[in-house]
Coordinates of C-alpha atoms and ligand atoms in Angstrom, one line a residue:
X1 CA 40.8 88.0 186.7
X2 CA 41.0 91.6 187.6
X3 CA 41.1 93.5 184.0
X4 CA 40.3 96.9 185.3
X5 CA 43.8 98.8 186.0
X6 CA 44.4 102.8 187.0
X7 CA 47.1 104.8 186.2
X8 CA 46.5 106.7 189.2
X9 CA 43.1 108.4 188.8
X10 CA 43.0 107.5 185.2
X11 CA 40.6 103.9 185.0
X12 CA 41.6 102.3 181.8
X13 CA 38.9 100.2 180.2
X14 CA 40.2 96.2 179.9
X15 CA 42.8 96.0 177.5
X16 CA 46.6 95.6 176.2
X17 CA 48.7 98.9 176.2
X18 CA 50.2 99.5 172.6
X19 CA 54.2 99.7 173.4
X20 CA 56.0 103.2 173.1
X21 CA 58.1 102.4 169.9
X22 CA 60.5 104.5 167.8
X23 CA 59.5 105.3 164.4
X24 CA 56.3 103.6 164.8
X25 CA 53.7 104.9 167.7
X26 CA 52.9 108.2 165.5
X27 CA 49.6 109.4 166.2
X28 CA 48.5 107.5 163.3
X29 CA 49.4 104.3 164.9
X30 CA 47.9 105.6 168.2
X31 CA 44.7 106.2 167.2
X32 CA 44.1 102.9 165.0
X33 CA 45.3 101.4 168.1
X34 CA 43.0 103.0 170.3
X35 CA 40.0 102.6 167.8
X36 CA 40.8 98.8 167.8
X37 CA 40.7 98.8 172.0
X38 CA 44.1 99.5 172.8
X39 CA 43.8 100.3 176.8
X40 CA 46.7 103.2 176.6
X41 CA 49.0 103.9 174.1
X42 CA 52.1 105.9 174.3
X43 CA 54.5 107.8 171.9
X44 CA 57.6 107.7 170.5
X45 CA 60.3 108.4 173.0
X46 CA 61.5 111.9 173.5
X47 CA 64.7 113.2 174.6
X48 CA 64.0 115.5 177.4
X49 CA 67.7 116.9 176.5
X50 CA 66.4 117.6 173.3
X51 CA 63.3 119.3 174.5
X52 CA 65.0 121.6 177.0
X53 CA 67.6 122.6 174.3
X54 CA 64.8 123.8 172.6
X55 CA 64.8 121.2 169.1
X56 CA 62.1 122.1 167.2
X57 CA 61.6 118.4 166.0
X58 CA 60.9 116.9 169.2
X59 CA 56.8 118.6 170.0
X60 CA 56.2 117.2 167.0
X61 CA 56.2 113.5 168.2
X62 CA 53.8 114.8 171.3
X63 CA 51.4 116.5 169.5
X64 CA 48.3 115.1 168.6
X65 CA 47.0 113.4 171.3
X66 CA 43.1 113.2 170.6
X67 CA 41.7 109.8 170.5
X68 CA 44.4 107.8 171.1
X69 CA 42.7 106.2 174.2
X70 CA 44.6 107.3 177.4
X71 CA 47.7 108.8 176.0
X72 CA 51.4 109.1 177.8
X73 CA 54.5 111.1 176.2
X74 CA 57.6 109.2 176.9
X75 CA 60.8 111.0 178.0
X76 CA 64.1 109.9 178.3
X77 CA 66.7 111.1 180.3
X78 CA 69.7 110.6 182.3
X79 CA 69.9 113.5 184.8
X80 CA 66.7 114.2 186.9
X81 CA 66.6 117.6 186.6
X82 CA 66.9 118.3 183.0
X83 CA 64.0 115.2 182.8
X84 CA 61.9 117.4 185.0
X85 CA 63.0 120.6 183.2
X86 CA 61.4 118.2 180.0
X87 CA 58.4 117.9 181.8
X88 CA 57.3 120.8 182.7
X89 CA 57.9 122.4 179.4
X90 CA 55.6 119.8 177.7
X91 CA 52.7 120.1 180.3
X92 CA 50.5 122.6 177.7
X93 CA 50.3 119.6 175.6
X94 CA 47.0 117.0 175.4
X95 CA 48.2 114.2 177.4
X96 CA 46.9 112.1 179.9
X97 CA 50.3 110.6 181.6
X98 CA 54.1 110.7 181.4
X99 CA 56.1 107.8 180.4
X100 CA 59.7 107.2 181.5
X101 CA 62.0 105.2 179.5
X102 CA 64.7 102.9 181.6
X103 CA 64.7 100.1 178.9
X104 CA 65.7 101.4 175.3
X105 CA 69.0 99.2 174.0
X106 CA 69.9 101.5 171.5
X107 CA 73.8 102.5 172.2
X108 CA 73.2 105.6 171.0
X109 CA 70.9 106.2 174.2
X110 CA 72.4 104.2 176.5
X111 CA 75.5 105.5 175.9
X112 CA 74.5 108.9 177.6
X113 CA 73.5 106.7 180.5
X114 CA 69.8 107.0 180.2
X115 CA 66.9 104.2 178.9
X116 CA 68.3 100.6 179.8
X117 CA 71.6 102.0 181.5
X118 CA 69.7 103.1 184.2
X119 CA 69.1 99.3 185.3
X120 CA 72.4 99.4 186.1
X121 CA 71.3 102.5 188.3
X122 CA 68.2 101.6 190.0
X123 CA 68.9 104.5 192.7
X124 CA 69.7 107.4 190.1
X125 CA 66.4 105.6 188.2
X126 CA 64.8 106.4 191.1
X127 CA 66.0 110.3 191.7
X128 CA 65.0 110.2 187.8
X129 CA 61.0 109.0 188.5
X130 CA 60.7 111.4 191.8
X131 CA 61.8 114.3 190.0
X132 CA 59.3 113.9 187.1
X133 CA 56.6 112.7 189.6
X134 CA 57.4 116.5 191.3
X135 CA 57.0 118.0 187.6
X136 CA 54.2 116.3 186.5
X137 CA 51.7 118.1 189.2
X138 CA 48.5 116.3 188.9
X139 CA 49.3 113.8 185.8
X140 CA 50.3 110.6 187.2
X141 CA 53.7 109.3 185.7
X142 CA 54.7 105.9 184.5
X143 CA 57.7 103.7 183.6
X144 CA 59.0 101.5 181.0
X145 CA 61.6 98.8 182.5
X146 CA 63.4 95.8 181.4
X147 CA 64.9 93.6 183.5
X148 CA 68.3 94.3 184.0
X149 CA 71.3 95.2 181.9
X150 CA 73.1 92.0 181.6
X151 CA 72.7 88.3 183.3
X152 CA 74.8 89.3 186.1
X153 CA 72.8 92.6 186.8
X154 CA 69.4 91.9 187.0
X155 CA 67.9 94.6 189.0
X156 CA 64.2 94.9 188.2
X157 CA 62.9 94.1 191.5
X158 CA 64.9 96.9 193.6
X159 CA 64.3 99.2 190.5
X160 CA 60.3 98.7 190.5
X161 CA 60.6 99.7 194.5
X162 CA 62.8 102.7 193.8
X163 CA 60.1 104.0 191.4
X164 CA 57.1 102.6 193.2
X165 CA 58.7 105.0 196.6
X166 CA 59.3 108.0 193.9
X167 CA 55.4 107.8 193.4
X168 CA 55.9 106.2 190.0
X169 CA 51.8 105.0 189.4
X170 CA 52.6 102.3 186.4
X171 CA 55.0 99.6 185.7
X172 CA 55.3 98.5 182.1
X173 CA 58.5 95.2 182.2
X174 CA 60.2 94.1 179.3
X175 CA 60.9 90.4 180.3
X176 CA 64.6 90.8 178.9
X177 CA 67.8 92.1 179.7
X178 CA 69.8 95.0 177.5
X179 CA 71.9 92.4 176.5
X180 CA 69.3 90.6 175.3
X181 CA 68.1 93.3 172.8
X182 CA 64.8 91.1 171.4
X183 CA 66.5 87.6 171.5
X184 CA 65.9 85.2 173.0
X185 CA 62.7 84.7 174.7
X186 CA 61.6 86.8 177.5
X187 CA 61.6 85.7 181.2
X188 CA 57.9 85.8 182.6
X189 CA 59.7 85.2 186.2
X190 CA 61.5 88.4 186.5
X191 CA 58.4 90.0 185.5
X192 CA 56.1 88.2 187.9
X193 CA 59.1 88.8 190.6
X194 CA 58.7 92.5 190.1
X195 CA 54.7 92.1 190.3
X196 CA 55.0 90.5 193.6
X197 CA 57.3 93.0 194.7
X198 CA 55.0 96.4 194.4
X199 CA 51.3 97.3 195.2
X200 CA 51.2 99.5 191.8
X201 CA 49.9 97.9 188.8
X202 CA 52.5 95.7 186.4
X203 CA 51.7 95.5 182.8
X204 CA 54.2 92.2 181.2
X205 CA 55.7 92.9 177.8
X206 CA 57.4 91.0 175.4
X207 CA 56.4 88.8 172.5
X208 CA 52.6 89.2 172.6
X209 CA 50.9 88.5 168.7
X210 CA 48.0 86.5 169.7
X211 CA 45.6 87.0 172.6
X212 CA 46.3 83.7 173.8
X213 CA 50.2 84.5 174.1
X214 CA 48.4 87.7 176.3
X215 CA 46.0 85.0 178.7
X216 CA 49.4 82.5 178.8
X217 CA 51.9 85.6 179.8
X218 CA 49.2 86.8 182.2
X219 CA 49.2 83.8 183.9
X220 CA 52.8 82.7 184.2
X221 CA 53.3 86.6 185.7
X222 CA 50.4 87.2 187.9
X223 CA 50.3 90.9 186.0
X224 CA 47.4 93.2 186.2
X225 CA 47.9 93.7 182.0
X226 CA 50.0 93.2 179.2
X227 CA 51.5 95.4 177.0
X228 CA 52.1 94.8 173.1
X229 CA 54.4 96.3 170.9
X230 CA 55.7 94.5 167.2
X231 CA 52.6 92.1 167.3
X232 CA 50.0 94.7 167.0
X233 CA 52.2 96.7 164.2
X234 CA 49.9 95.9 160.9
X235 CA 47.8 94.1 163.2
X236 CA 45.2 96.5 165.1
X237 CA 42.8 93.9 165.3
X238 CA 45.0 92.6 168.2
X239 CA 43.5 94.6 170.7
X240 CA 40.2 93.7 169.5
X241 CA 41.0 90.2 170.2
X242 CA 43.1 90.5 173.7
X243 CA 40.3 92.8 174.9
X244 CA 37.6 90.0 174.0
X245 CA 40.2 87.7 175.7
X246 CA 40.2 89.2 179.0
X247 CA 36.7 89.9 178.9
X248 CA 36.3 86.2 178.3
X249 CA 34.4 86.4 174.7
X250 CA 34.7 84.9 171.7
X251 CA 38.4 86.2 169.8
X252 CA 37.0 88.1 166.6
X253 CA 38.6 86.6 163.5
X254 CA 41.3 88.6 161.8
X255 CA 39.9 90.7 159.1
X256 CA 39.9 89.3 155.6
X257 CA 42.2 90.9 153.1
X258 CA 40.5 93.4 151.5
X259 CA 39.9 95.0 154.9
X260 CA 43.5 95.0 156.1
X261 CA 44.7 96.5 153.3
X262 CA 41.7 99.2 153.7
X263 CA 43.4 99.8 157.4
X264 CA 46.7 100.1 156.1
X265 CA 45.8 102.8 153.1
X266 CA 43.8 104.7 156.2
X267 CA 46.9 104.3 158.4
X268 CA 48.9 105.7 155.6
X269 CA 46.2 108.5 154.5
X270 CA 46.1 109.7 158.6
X271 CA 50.0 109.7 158.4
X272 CA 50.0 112.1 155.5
X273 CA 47.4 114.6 156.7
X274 CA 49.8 115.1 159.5
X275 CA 53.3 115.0 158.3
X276 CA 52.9 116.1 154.8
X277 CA 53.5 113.0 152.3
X278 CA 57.0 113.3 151.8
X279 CA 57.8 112.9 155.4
X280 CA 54.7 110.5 156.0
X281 CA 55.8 108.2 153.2
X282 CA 59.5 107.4 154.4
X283 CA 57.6 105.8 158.0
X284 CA 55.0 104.6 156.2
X285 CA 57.4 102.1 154.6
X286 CA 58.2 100.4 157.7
X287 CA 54.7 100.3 158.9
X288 CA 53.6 98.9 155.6
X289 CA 56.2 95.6 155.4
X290 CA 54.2 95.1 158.7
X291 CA 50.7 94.7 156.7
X292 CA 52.4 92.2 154.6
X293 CA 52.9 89.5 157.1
X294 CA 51.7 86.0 155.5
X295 CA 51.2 87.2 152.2
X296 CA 52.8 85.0 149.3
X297 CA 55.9 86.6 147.6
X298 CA 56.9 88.3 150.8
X299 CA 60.6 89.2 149.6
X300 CA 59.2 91.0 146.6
X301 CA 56.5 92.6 148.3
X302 CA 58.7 93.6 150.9
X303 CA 61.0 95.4 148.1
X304 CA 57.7 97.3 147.0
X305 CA 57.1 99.1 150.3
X306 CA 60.3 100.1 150.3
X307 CA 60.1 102.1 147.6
X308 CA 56.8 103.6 148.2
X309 CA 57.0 107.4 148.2
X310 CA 53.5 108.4 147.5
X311 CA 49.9 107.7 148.0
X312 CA 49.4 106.7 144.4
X313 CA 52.2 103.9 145.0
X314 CA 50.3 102.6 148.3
X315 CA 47.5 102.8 146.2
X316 CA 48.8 100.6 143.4
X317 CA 50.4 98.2 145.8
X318 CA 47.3 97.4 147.4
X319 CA 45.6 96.9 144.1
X320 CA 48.6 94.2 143.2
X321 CA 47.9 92.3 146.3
X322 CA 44.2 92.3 146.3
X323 CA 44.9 91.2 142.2
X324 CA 47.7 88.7 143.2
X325 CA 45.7 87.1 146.0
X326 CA 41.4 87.0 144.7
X327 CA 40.1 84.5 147.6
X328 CA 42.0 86.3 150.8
Ligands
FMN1 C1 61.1 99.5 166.4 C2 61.0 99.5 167.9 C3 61.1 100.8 168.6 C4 61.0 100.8 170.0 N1 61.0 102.0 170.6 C5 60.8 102.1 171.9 C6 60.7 103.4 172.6 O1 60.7 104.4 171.9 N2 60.5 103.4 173.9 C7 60.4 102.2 174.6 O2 60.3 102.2 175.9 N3 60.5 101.0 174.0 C8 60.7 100.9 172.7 N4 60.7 99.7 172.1 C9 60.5 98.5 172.9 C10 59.0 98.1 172.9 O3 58.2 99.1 173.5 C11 58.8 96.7 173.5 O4 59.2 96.8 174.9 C12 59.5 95.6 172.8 O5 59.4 95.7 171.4 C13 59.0 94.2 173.3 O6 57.6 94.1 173.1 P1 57.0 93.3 171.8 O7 57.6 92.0 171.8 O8 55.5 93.3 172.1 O9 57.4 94.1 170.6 C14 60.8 99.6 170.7 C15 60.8 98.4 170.0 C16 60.9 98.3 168.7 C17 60.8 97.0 168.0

């Protein structure tokens, strides 16, 4: 198996990619992800709209880009020249790559005709990647596909050429359709269709939480990698395992309790050195319900991190579970 992939010049060490995701893929959650073996990671989508407008919220979710493995920014965007405008007023920051966005579900985005919509689009997707790949000078540019838009518009394959011919280095493919949001399962033949279709590397996405889901999806695509998004949230150790996978190792056990709790108070702690606790402890919430997976009492514990709005909280949470649950 071929485990060693570019993004253009960049070599990426064997690996899963952690999955650009909203609310989540902070640099906290890059970094743990990185430390753990992630291959790449990539932040929370940005509107390039947004950016050239001049918000002043939007650098924030670039910045910070220091060990979190290779590291892309993800833009999205409907019109090619505001998303090169986007890019090139973002090139000061530390980045290795820029991300494109053509499969986010939310109305709200495709509603202005950019993520997902533009499967419906494939030539304006592919105005959209040539543009950026002009802005981006010597960083090399990647994208973040689904299949299609509906059942009756499944346009990956012509879309992956579009952006392959734009010079588009990367494809990352979400083995579902808009319509199918995150249900039901994914479709590994679309993916591999679009793997057969290109020479650039294809990463397949989509309902990775073991590293034996990453070997089976590997093989029913033919990809060059995977990608993993909602399996590695409160699960670092993930990459750890997938990477051992693909190297053909033993898979690492999961840490016991004690230390996954450790990782989320470090997670949280990293969180609130950048963001200031206030803002730190409303994400931290989501992330948290994450760490809680296959814990007894999950409804109440659930309620818990909900309410967390400091440090001593997290702190008393985790002594509650480790308390609650002695030979974990
Ligand atoms: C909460 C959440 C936020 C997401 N945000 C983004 C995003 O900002 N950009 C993007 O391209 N995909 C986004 N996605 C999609 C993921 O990157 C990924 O394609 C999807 O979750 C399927 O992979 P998984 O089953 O490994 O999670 C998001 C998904 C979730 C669950």
């Amino acid at each position: 198996m071929n485990t060693r992939i570019h993004i253009g010049p960049l070599a990426l060490a064997p690996g899963a990619a952690l999955a650009p995701m909203a609310g989540f893929t902070d640099a906290a959650q890059r970094r743990l992800a990185a430390r753990w073996g992630a291959s790449f990671t990539v932040s929370e989508m940005v509107s390039a709209k947004a950016l050239t407008l001049g918000d002043k919220k939007s650098p924030r979710l670039i910045e910070n880009g220091e060990n979190c493995a290779p590291y892309g920014v993800q833009l999205f965007g409907a019109e090619p020249d505001t998303m090169a405008q986007a890019a090139e007023l973002i090139a000061g920051y530390a980045f290795d790559f820029y991300d494109i966005n053509m499969g986010c579900p939310a109305p709200k985005i495709t509603g202005s005709g950019a993520g997902s919509a533009l499967m419906k689009d494939p030539a304006l997707a592919g105005r959209i990647a040539a543009a950026v790949v002009k802005a981006a000078g010597s960083r090399p540019v990647t994208v973040k596909m689904r299949i299609g838009w509906d059942e009756d518009t499944i346009t990956a394959v012509e879309l992956a050429k579009r952006c392959e011919d734009a010079g588009v280095a990367l494809l990352a493919v979400h083995g579902r359709t808009r319509a199918e949001m995150y249900h039901p399962g994914i479709h590994p033949e679309w993916i591999a269709a679009v793997k057969q279709a290109v020479r650039i590397p294809v990463l397949a996405n989509g309902d990775i939480s073991t590293a034996q889901q990453a070997l089976d999806l590997l093989s029913a695509t033919g990809c060059d990698g995977v990608m993993v998004g909602r399996g590695a949230l409160g699960a670092p150790w993930l990459f750890a395992q997938i990477k051992a996978a693909l190297e053909g190792r033993e898979i690492p056990p999961a840490p016991g309790l004690a230390e996954r709790m450790s990782l989320l108070r470090g997670q949280v702690a990293d969180m609130v050195a950048e963001k200031g606790e206030y803002v730190a402890m409303s994400q931290a919430r989501s992330s948290a319900i994450y760490y809680m997976r296959g814990l007894p009492g999950a409804p109440s514990l659930r309620r818990a991190c909900c309410q967390l709005s400091s440090m001593a909280d997290l702190d008393a949470l985790i002594e509650r579970i480790l308390r609650e649950n002695p030979d974990r």
